[in-house]
Amino acid sequence: MKTLKLTALTLLLLSGTLILSAENQMPVIAAFQGEHHASFYGYSMTSLDFNHDGIDDLAVCSFAYGFLYGESSSRGKVYIYLGEPGFSSTTPASITLEGDYTGSIGRRILGVFNVGDISGDGFDDLCIYVEDYLSPNYSFEKLMFYYGGASGLEVYDHEIPMYGDGYTSGTVYPLGDVNGDGYDDMGISYRHTPTHTNSLSIIWGGSLEEQIIYNGEINHTSSFLVYGIGDINNDGYDDFTTTFGTTQDDSTHNLVQLYYGNAEGNFDNPVTILCYQYIVFRGSNPLGDINGDGYDDFMGYATSNGIYIWLGGQEIDFTVPEFLLDPPWCGFFAQRSLEHGDFNGDGYEDIAGPRNSRGFAVWLGKKNVNGTADLIVGTPGGHENYGRILVTGDFNADGYDDIAVSAPHENDPWPHGNYNGYVWVHAGNPQLEDTTVATDDPAIPSISDNLVVKLSPNPITRADNTLNIELQPKAPSEHEQIAVEIYNIKGQSVHKEVYQAQMGARTYQVPASTLANGIYLCRVTSGKQQATGKFCVIK
């Protein structure tokens, strides 16, 4: 039966768009495009709350902006679309950051990254990866950091030069708070091109000092990366993996190792989760808590068989994954684009992964999560390289995370054409449901049997006074107590109250006047049941 289902899935994928349920859809709420042909608009993209209003913003990079075939060189440009209720195709790029390279000297913008909260103010910060040409024959790369805030967002706050001529970086990954000091950290990788020597480092948030994790690895590929995967053992320290790979048939060069975060910054004894001779797609990704057990889950790596997923916990068997994601879509850009978010507002983190020129897939989180896609959206209008990169965030402030997908370039962009590069934003919504329980997990209760929380209004203003917390569709018994707790974005409890439950649907109210602008989690506990919802407070 499983073989027949997979065969049918494959045939449908080859034919174009596949939506696994007539009710499961993520409609497009916004579509943007680059300013000129071959600008590579959307080749790099990220999401973060840049202006600190509690709503996710979308940052899109055109690394070839300014390029005209035979006339001018690319200098790069970043467009930042601030999230807002009613976010749509008419939402302007409120902030733009542009390079000034003239073909001999100046600055080229190559990429944009969310590096987490490295400044310790409770909000994510933006990193621009640039290349500075001091003369026609000399350039060096560096990272420029823009700390979010209510004003002055066009001016960078800090920069980190790379090692100098002959070194390249280009990969910057948020790691979370690895040493538990209240600042998020980030991982970077270096290559010394003449010697093919690779190094992996952590840049510690706050001080922005560098600690080398691994130095001197020699190979001829770019597959040497460091990835944050969340707090998989729930000890208060975020964890990460490193990957190495070459084209050689050498098992020691297809290596994925896991490092547990700790206060001392001691990374002498990593756990090897892959040491393999054959072709694999090395790259790990955080998935959040997809099964609602309080532990972060993660992707370890991928092969042509599927994407290998481990659920977090105190005792993890790294030799065997919990399940594989099908189809095995995890992105084209160094496996950066397997992302997570709560797309249907049920309190479980969901997974989204793109496939270059094929579209993207969504796997919904739940208590007994499985690896079969619940929604597959195909390429709109035949655009080439649709799914090159994917990011998630609640851009329209409705309480449901959305998915932004790019198609940055055509396969043969020069010298002619009119392909500007495109980005589409697909809206999360409460109608998204698991389509695979009846097939794969007949013993699993439906989501309607679990505790589900609905928060309103969302977003909420301080003038609204109270946040309404509705338990639906199943209310607890009259003998169970209801615990409601509010957490800020740093995981700190800012409000807790216990109620005596009653039969039937119930709505509880929490005062919002004391909450600052920002993103919050509301966790409701009743007996052994628990549900979490996200909301934001705005002005």
Coordinates of C-alpha atoms in Angstrom, one line a residue:
M1 CA 0.0 0.0 0.0
K2 CA 2.9 2.4 0.8
T3 CA 4.5 1.6 -2.5
L4 CA 1.3 2.4 -4.4
K5 CA 0.9 5.7 -2.6
L6 CA 4.4 6.8 -3.2
T7 CA 4.2 5.9 -6.9
A8 CA 1.0 8.0 -7.3
L9 CA 2.7 10.9 -5.5
T10 CA 5.6 10.8 -7.9
L11 CA 3.3 10.8 -10.9
L12 CA 1.4 13.8 -9.6
L13 CA 4.6 15.7 -8.8
L14 CA 5.8 15.2 -12.4
S15 CA 2.5 16.6 -13.7
G16 CA 2.7 19.9 -11.8
T17 CA 0.9 21.3 -8.8
L18 CA -0.4 18.9 -6.2
I19 CA -2.6 19.9 -3.3
L20 CA -3.2 16.9 -1.0
S21 CA -6.6 18.1 0.2
A22 CA -9.1 20.4 -1.4
E23 CA -9.3 22.4 1.9
N24 CA -5.5 22.6 2.3
Q25 CA -4.3 25.7 0.6
M26 CA -2.0 28.6 1.3
P27 CA -3.1 31.4 -1.0
V28 CA -0.7 34.0 -2.3
I29 CA -1.2 37.3 -0.4
A30 CA 1.8 39.2 -1.8
A31 CA 4.1 39.0 -4.9
F32 CA 7.2 41.1 -5.4
Q33 CA 9.8 41.3 -8.2
G34 CA 13.2 42.8 -8.8
E35 CA 13.9 46.1 -10.5
H36 CA 15.5 44.8 -13.7
H37 CA 16.5 41.8 -15.7
A38 CA 19.1 39.5 -14.2
S39 CA 19.1 41.3 -10.8
F40 CA 18.8 37.9 -9.0
Y41 CA 16.1 39.3 -6.7
G42 CA 15.4 36.7 -4.1
Y43 CA 18.7 34.8 -4.3
S44 CA 19.2 35.5 -0.6
M45 CA 16.3 36.1 1.8
T46 CA 15.4 36.1 5.5
S47 CA 12.7 37.1 8.0
L48 CA 13.0 38.9 11.3
D49 CA 11.2 41.6 13.4
F50 CA 13.6 44.4 12.3
N51 CA 11.6 47.4 13.5
H52 CA 10.6 45.9 16.9
D53 CA 6.8 46.2 16.4
G54 CA 6.1 42.5 17.1
I55 CA 5.4 41.7 13.4
D56 CA 7.8 39.7 11.2
D57 CA 9.5 41.5 8.4
L58 CA 10.8 40.2 5.1
A59 CA 14.3 41.1 3.8
V60 CA 15.1 40.2 0.2
C61 CA 18.5 40.6 -1.5
S62 CA 19.3 41.2 -5.2
F63 CA 23.0 40.4 -5.3
A64 CA 23.2 41.4 -9.0
Y65 CA 21.3 44.6 -8.7
G66 CA 22.9 47.3 -11.0
F67 CA 24.1 44.8 -13.5
L68 CA 23.6 45.7 -17.2
Y69 CA 25.2 43.3 -19.7
G70 CA 28.3 44.9 -21.1
E71 CA 27.6 48.3 -19.4
S72 CA 27.7 48.1 -15.6
S73 CA 28.6 45.8 -12.8
S74 CA 26.4 44.4 -10.0
R75 CA 26.5 46.2 -6.7
G76 CA 23.7 44.5 -4.8
K77 CA 20.6 45.8 -2.9
V78 CA 18.5 44.7 0.0
Y79 CA 14.8 45.4 0.2
I80 CA 13.1 45.2 3.7
Y81 CA 9.3 44.9 3.6
L82 CA 7.9 45.7 7.1
G83 CA 5.2 43.3 8.2
E84 CA 1.7 44.8 8.9
P85 CA -1.9 43.8 9.0
G86 CA -3.0 43.7 5.4
F87 CA 0.5 42.8 4.1
S88 CA 0.2 42.5 0.3
S89 CA 1.8 43.1 -3.1
T90 CA 1.3 46.9 -2.5
T91 CA 3.4 46.8 0.7
P92 CA 6.5 48.9 -0.2
A93 CA 10.1 48.2 0.7
S94 CA 10.3 50.7 3.6
I95 CA 14.0 50.3 3.9
T96 CA 16.6 49.6 1.2
L97 CA 20.4 49.1 1.5
E98 CA 22.4 49.5 -1.7
G99 CA 26.0 48.8 -2.6
D100 CA 28.1 51.4 -4.4
Y101 CA 30.5 49.2 -6.5
T102 CA 31.5 51.0 -9.8
G103 CA 33.4 48.2 -11.5
S104 CA 36.7 48.8 -9.8
I105 CA 36.2 50.1 -6.3
G106 CA 33.3 50.2 -3.8
R107 CA 31.1 47.8 -2.0
R108 CA 29.0 44.9 -3.3
I109 CA 26.2 43.4 -1.3
L110 CA 26.1 39.6 -1.7
G111 CA 23.7 38.2 0.9
V112 CA 21.4 38.9 3.8
F113 CA 21.0 36.8 7.0
N114 CA 19.0 36.7 10.3
V115 CA 21.7 36.0 12.9
G116 CA 19.4 36.0 15.9
D117 CA 19.6 38.3 18.9
I118 CA 23.3 39.0 19.0
S119 CA 22.8 42.4 20.7
G120 CA 20.7 40.9 23.6
D121 CA 17.7 43.3 23.3
G122 CA 15.2 40.5 22.7
F123 CA 14.9 41.0 18.9
D124 CA 16.6 39.4 15.9
D125 CA 19.4 41.3 14.2
L126 CA 20.2 41.6 10.5
C127 CA 23.6 40.7 8.9
I128 CA 24.6 41.9 5.4
Y129 CA 27.4 40.0 3.8
V130 CA 29.5 42.3 1.6
E131 CA 32.7 42.4 -0.5
D132 CA 34.7 45.6 -0.3
Y133 CA 37.0 46.5 -3.3
L134 CA 39.7 48.9 -2.0
S135 CA 41.3 48.8 -5.5
P136 CA 40.7 47.1 -8.8
N137 CA 43.0 44.2 -7.7
Y138 CA 42.3 44.0 -3.9
S139 CA 39.1 43.1 -2.1
F140 CA 38.0 41.5 1.1
E141 CA 34.8 40.3 2.5
K142 CA 33.1 41.3 5.8
L143 CA 29.9 41.0 7.8
M144 CA 27.9 44.2 8.6
F145 CA 25.4 44.0 11.4
Y146 CA 22.3 46.1 11.7
Y147 CA 20.6 45.9 15.1
G148 CA 16.8 46.3 14.9
G149 CA 15.0 49.1 16.5
A150 CA 12.4 51.9 16.1
S151 CA 14.8 54.2 14.2
G152 CA 18.2 54.5 12.5
L153 CA 17.8 51.1 10.8
E154 CA 19.8 52.2 7.7
V155 CA 23.0 52.6 9.7
Y156 CA 25.0 49.6 10.6
D157 CA 26.1 49.0 14.2
H158 CA 29.1 46.7 13.9
E159 CA 31.3 45.0 11.3
I160 CA 33.6 42.0 11.2
P161 CA 36.2 41.8 8.5
M162 CA 37.1 38.4 7.2
Y163 CA 40.7 37.3 7.3
G164 CA 41.8 39.1 4.2
D165 CA 42.9 38.4 0.6
G166 CA 42.5 34.7 -0.3
Y167 CA 39.8 34.0 2.2
T168 CA 36.1 33.6 1.5
S169 CA 33.1 33.1 3.7
G170 CA 29.6 33.5 2.5
T171 CA 27.9 31.2 5.0
V172 CA 26.4 32.7 8.2
Y173 CA 24.0 30.7 10.4
P174 CA 22.2 31.6 13.6
L175 CA 23.0 29.2 16.3
G176 CA 20.8 30.4 19.2
D177 CA 22.2 31.0 22.6
V178 CA 24.9 28.2 22.7
N179 CA 26.6 29.3 26.0
G180 CA 23.4 30.5 27.8
D181 CA 24.6 34.1 28.4
G182 CA 21.5 35.8 27.0
Y183 CA 23.0 36.6 23.6
D184 CA 22.4 34.6 20.5
D185 CA 25.5 33.3 18.7
M186 CA 26.3 32.6 15.1
G187 CA 28.4 30.2 13.1
I188 CA 30.6 31.1 10.1
S189 CA 32.9 29.1 7.8
Y190 CA 36.1 30.3 6.1
R191 CA 38.0 29.0 3.1
H192 CA 41.6 29.8 2.3
T193 CA 41.3 29.4 -1.5
P194 CA 45.0 28.9 -2.4
T195 CA 45.4 26.0 0.1
H196 CA 41.8 24.7 0.1
T197 CA 41.9 24.9 4.0
N198 CA 38.6 25.3 5.7
S199 CA 37.8 26.5 9.2
L200 CA 34.6 26.7 11.3
S201 CA 34.0 29.3 14.0
I202 CA 31.4 30.6 16.5
I203 CA 31.0 34.4 16.8
W204 CA 29.8 34.9 20.4
G205 CA 26.8 37.3 20.7
G206 CA 27.5 40.4 22.9
S207 CA 31.2 40.5 22.6
L208 CA 31.3 39.3 18.9
E209 CA 34.5 37.5 19.7
E210 CA 35.5 34.4 17.6
Q211 CA 36.1 30.9 18.8
I212 CA 37.4 28.4 16.2
I213 CA 35.7 25.1 16.4
Y214 CA 37.6 23.3 13.7
N215 CA 40.7 24.5 11.8
G216 CA 42.7 23.1 9.0
E217 CA 40.3 20.8 7.2
I218 CA 41.5 20.4 3.6
N219 CA 39.1 19.6 0.8
H220 CA 38.0 20.9 -2.5
T221 CA 34.3 21.6 -2.0
S222 CA 32.3 24.2 -0.2
S223 CA 30.5 21.7 2.0
F224 CA 31.9 22.8 5.4
L225 CA 29.3 24.4 7.5
V226 CA 27.9 25.0 11.0
Y227 CA 24.2 24.9 11.7
G228 CA 22.1 25.7 14.8
I229 CA 19.5 23.1 15.6
G230 CA 17.8 24.4 18.7
D231 CA 17.9 23.1 22.3
I232 CA 17.3 19.4 21.6
N233 CA 17.9 18.2 25.1
N234 CA 16.1 21.1 26.9
D235 CA 19.0 22.0 29.1
G236 CA 18.9 25.7 28.4
Y237 CA 21.7 25.7 25.9
D238 CA 21.2 25.7 22.1
D239 CA 23.0 23.0 20.2
F240 CA 24.6 22.9 16.7
T241 CA 26.1 20.6 14.1
T242 CA 29.1 20.8 11.8
T243 CA 29.4 19.2 8.4
F244 CA 32.3 18.3 6.1
G245 CA 32.2 16.7 2.7
T246 CA 34.3 16.2 -0.4
T247 CA 33.9 14.6 -3.8
Q248 CA 36.3 11.8 -2.7
D249 CA 35.0 8.4 -1.8
D250 CA 36.4 8.8 1.7
S251 CA 34.0 8.1 4.6
T252 CA 35.8 10.5 6.9
H253 CA 34.9 13.4 4.6
N254 CA 31.2 12.8 4.7
L255 CA 30.9 13.8 8.3
V256 CA 28.1 15.4 10.4
Q257 CA 28.9 16.0 14.1
L258 CA 26.6 17.3 16.8
Y259 CA 27.8 19.6 19.6
Y260 CA 25.8 20.2 22.8
G261 CA 25.8 23.8 24.0
N262 CA 27.4 24.6 27.4
A263 CA 28.4 27.5 29.5
E264 CA 32.1 26.8 29.2
G265 CA 32.2 26.7 25.4
N266 CA 33.8 23.3 25.5
F267 CA 33.3 21.4 22.2
D268 CA 36.0 18.7 22.4
N269 CA 33.6 15.7 22.3
P270 CA 31.1 16.0 19.5
V271 CA 28.6 13.2 18.7
T272 CA 29.0 11.7 15.2
I273 CA 25.6 11.3 13.6
L274 CA 26.9 10.6 10.1
C275 CA 30.2 9.2 8.8
Y276 CA 29.4 8.0 5.3
Q277 CA 31.2 7.2 2.0
Y278 CA 28.4 7.7 -0.5
I279 CA 26.5 10.7 -1.7
V280 CA 24.5 12.6 1.0
F281 CA 23.2 16.1 1.3
R282 CA 25.1 17.4 4.3
G283 CA 23.2 20.1 6.2
S284 CA 21.2 20.3 9.4
N285 CA 18.2 22.6 10.3
P286 CA 16.2 23.4 13.4
L287 CA 12.6 22.5 13.3
G288 CA 11.2 23.8 16.6
D289 CA 9.0 21.6 18.6
I290 CA 7.0 19.7 16.0
N291 CA 5.5 17.2 18.4
G292 CA 4.8 19.5 21.3
D293 CA 6.8 17.6 23.9
G294 CA 9.0 20.5 25.0
Y295 CA 12.1 19.5 23.1
D296 CA 13.4 21.1 19.9
D297 CA 13.6 18.7 16.9
F298 CA 15.9 18.9 14.0
M299 CA 17.0 17.7 10.5
G300 CA 20.3 15.9 10.6
Y301 CA 21.0 15.4 6.9
A302 CA 19.3 14.2 3.7
T303 CA 19.8 11.6 1.1
S304 CA 17.8 10.6 -2.0
N305 CA 15.7 8.4 0.3
G306 CA 14.5 11.3 2.4
I307 CA 15.2 13.9 5.0
Y308 CA 16.4 12.4 8.3
I309 CA 14.5 13.8 11.3
W310 CA 15.3 13.4 14.9
L311 CA 13.0 14.3 17.8
G312 CA 14.6 16.0 20.7
G313 CA 14.8 14.4 24.2
Q314 CA 17.1 13.4 27.0
E315 CA 18.1 10.1 25.4
I316 CA 18.4 10.3 21.6
D317 CA 19.5 7.4 19.4
F318 CA 21.5 9.2 16.7
T319 CA 22.1 6.0 14.8
V320 CA 18.4 5.8 13.7
P321 CA 16.2 8.8 12.8
E322 CA 12.6 9.0 14.1
F323 CA 11.3 9.3 10.5
L324 CA 12.1 10.6 7.0
L325 CA 10.4 13.5 5.3
D326 CA 8.8 12.6 2.0
P327 CA 9.3 14.1 -0.6
P328 CA 12.9 14.8 0.2
W329 CA 12.8 18.5 -0.4
C330 CA 15.0 20.7 1.8
G331 CA 16.1 23.5 -0.5
F332 CA 18.8 24.2 -3.0
F333 CA 20.8 26.9 -1.2
A334 CA 23.1 24.7 1.0
Q335 CA 20.1 23.1 2.6
R336 CA 19.3 26.5 4.2
S337 CA 15.7 26.5 3.3
L338 CA 14.0 23.7 5.4
E339 CA 12.2 26.1 7.7
H340 CA 9.5 25.9 10.4
G341 CA 6.6 27.9 11.7
D342 CA 3.1 27.4 13.0
F343 CA 1.2 27.7 9.7
N344 CA -2.3 26.7 11.1
G345 CA -2.1 28.1 14.6
D346 CA -2.6 24.8 16.4
G347 CA 0.4 25.3 18.7
Y348 CA 2.7 22.7 16.9
E349 CA 5.6 23.9 14.8
D350 CA 5.2 22.8 11.1
I351 CA 7.9 22.3 8.5
A352 CA 8.2 23.7 5.0
G353 CA 10.8 22.8 2.4
P354 CA 11.3 23.9 -1.2
R355 CA 12.6 22.1 -4.3
N356 CA 14.3 24.1 -6.9
S357 CA 11.8 24.5 -9.9
R358 CA 9.4 22.1 -8.2
G359 CA 7.6 24.2 -5.6
F360 CA 7.4 23.5 -1.8
A361 CA 6.0 21.0 0.6
V362 CA 4.5 21.4 4.1
W363 CA 4.6 18.8 6.8
L364 CA 2.2 19.7 9.7
G365 CA 3.3 19.2 13.3
K366 CA 1.2 17.2 15.8
K367 CA 1.6 14.9 18.8
N368 CA 2.3 11.8 16.7
V369 CA 4.1 13.6 13.8
N370 CA 4.9 11.6 10.6
G371 CA 7.0 12.3 7.6
T372 CA 4.4 12.5 4.8
A373 CA 3.7 15.9 3.3
D374 CA 0.3 17.4 4.0
L375 CA 0.5 20.0 1.2
I376 CA 2.5 20.4 -1.9
V377 CA 2.4 23.7 -3.9
G378 CA 3.8 23.7 -7.4
T379 CA 5.6 26.4 -9.4
P380 CA 3.4 29.3 -10.4
G381 CA 3.3 30.1 -14.1
G382 CA 6.4 28.0 -15.0
H383 CA 8.9 30.3 -13.3
E384 CA 12.4 28.9 -13.3
N385 CA 14.2 28.2 -10.1
Y386 CA 11.0 28.6 -8.0
G387 CA 11.9 27.3 -4.6
R388 CA 15.5 28.4 -4.7
I389 CA 15.1 29.7 -1.1
L390 CA 12.2 29.8 1.4
V391 CA 11.7 31.6 4.6
T392 CA 8.8 31.8 7.1
G393 CA 7.2 34.4 9.3
D394 CA 3.9 36.0 10.3
F395 CA 4.1 39.0 7.9
N396 CA 0.4 40.0 8.0
A397 CA 0.1 39.7 11.8
D398 CA -2.9 37.4 11.8
G399 CA -1.3 34.8 14.2
Y400 CA -0.5 32.3 11.4
D401 CA 3.0 32.0 10.0
D402 CA 3.4 32.5 6.3
I403 CA 5.8 31.2 3.7
A404 CA 7.9 33.3 1.3
V405 CA 9.3 31.5 -1.7
S406 CA 11.7 33.0 -4.3
A407 CA 12.4 32.4 -8.0
P408 CA 15.5 34.5 -8.4
H409 CA 16.8 33.8 -11.9
E410 CA 16.4 31.9 -15.1
N411 CA 18.8 29.2 -16.2
D412 CA 20.4 31.3 -18.9
P413 CA 20.0 34.9 -17.8
W414 CA 22.5 36.7 -20.1
P415 CA 22.5 38.8 -22.2
H416 CA 18.9 38.8 -23.1
G417 CA 15.6 38.3 -21.3
N418 CA 13.2 40.0 -18.9
Y419 CA 13.5 37.8 -15.8
N420 CA 13.7 40.2 -12.9
G421 CA 13.5 37.6 -10.0
Y422 CA 10.3 37.1 -8.0
V423 CA 9.1 36.4 -4.4
W424 CA 5.6 35.1 -3.5
V425 CA 4.2 35.1 0.1
H426 CA 1.7 32.3 0.9
A427 CA -0.6 32.8 3.8
G428 CA -0.9 30.5 6.8
N429 CA -4.5 29.8 7.9
P430 CA -6.5 27.6 10.3
Q431 CA -7.9 25.4 7.5
L432 CA -4.6 23.5 7.1
E433 CA -5.1 20.0 8.4
D434 CA -3.2 16.7 8.5
T435 CA -4.1 14.7 5.4
T436 CA -2.1 11.6 6.2
V437 CA -3.4 10.4 9.6
A438 CA -6.0 8.1 8.2
T439 CA -3.5 6.5 5.9
D440 CA -0.3 6.3 7.9
D441 CA -1.4 6.6 11.5
P442 CA -4.9 5.0 12.1
A443 CA -4.4 4.8 15.8
I444 CA -3.6 8.5 16.3
P445 CA -6.5 10.6 17.5
S446 CA -7.5 13.5 15.3
I447 CA -6.5 17.0 16.2
S448 CA -10.0 17.7 17.3
D449 CA -9.4 15.4 20.3
N450 CA -6.5 17.4 21.5
L451 CA -6.4 20.7 23.5
V452 CA -6.3 23.6 21.0
V453 CA -6.0 27.3 22.0
K454 CA -7.2 30.3 20.0
L455 CA -6.0 33.8 20.8
S456 CA -7.8 37.0 20.0
P457 CA -7.4 39.8 19.1
N458 CA -4.1 38.9 17.4
P459 CA -2.2 41.1 17.0
I460 CA -3.3 42.9 20.1
T461 CA -2.7 46.5 21.2
R462 CA -2.3 47.7 24.7
A463 CA -5.5 49.7 24.2
D464 CA -7.4 46.3 23.7
N465 CA -6.8 45.7 27.5
T466 CA -7.3 41.9 27.4
L467 CA -6.2 38.9 25.5
N468 CA -9.0 36.3 25.0
I469 CA -7.8 32.7 25.3
E470 CA -10.4 30.3 23.9
L471 CA -10.0 26.6 24.4
Q472 CA -11.4 24.7 21.4
P473 CA -12.7 22.4 20.2
K474 CA -12.5 20.2 23.3
A475 CA -12.8 21.7 26.8
P476 CA -11.3 20.0 29.8
S477 CA -13.3 18.3 32.4
E478 CA -14.7 20.2 35.4
H479 CA -12.3 18.5 37.7
E480 CA -9.1 19.7 35.9
Q481 CA -7.4 23.0 36.6
I482 CA -6.3 25.3 33.7
A483 CA -2.9 26.9 33.9
V484 CA -2.2 29.9 31.6
E485 CA 1.3 31.2 31.2
I486 CA 2.7 33.9 29.0
Y487 CA 6.4 33.9 27.8
N488 CA 8.3 36.6 26.0
I489 CA 10.6 35.9 23.0
K490 CA 13.5 35.1 25.4
G491 CA 11.5 32.4 27.1
Q492 CA 10.9 34.3 30.3
S493 CA 7.6 33.9 32.1
V494 CA 5.8 37.3 32.3
H495 CA 2.4 36.2 33.5
K496 CA 0.9 33.0 35.0
E497 CA -2.6 32.3 36.3
V498 CA -4.5 29.1 37.3
Y499 CA -8.2 28.7 36.8
Q500 CA -10.7 26.0 37.8
A501 CA -12.1 24.5 34.6
Q502 CA -15.7 24.1 33.8
M503 CA -17.5 21.9 31.3
G504 CA -18.1 23.2 27.8
A505 CA -16.2 25.8 25.8
R506 CA -14.4 28.4 27.9
T507 CA -12.7 31.7 27.2
Y508 CA -10.1 33.1 29.7
Q509 CA -8.8 36.7 29.7
V510 CA -5.3 37.9 30.4
P511 CA -4.5 41.7 30.9
A512 CA -2.4 43.0 28.0
S513 CA -1.8 46.6 29.2
T514 CA 1.5 45.6 31.0
L515 CA 3.0 43.8 28.0
A516 CA 5.6 45.6 25.9
N517 CA 5.6 45.4 22.1
G518 CA 6.9 42.1 20.9
I519 CA 6.1 38.4 20.2
Y520 CA 4.8 36.2 23.0
L521 CA 3.9 32.6 23.5
C522 CA 0.8 31.6 25.5
R523 CA 0.9 28.1 27.0
V524 CA -2.2 26.5 28.3
T525 CA -1.9 23.3 30.4
S526 CA -4.8 21.1 31.6
G527 CA -3.8 17.8 33.2
K528 CA -1.6 15.9 30.7
Q529 CA -2.8 18.1 27.8
Q530 CA -0.9 21.2 26.7
A531 CA -1.3 23.7 23.8
T532 CA 0.7 26.7 22.8
G533 CA -0.3 29.8 20.7
K534 CA 1.7 32.7 19.5
F535 CA 0.5 36.4 19.6
C536 CA 2.1 39.8 19.2
V537 CA 1.6 43.1 21.0
I538 CA 1.8 46.2 18.8
K539 CA 1.3 49.9 19.5

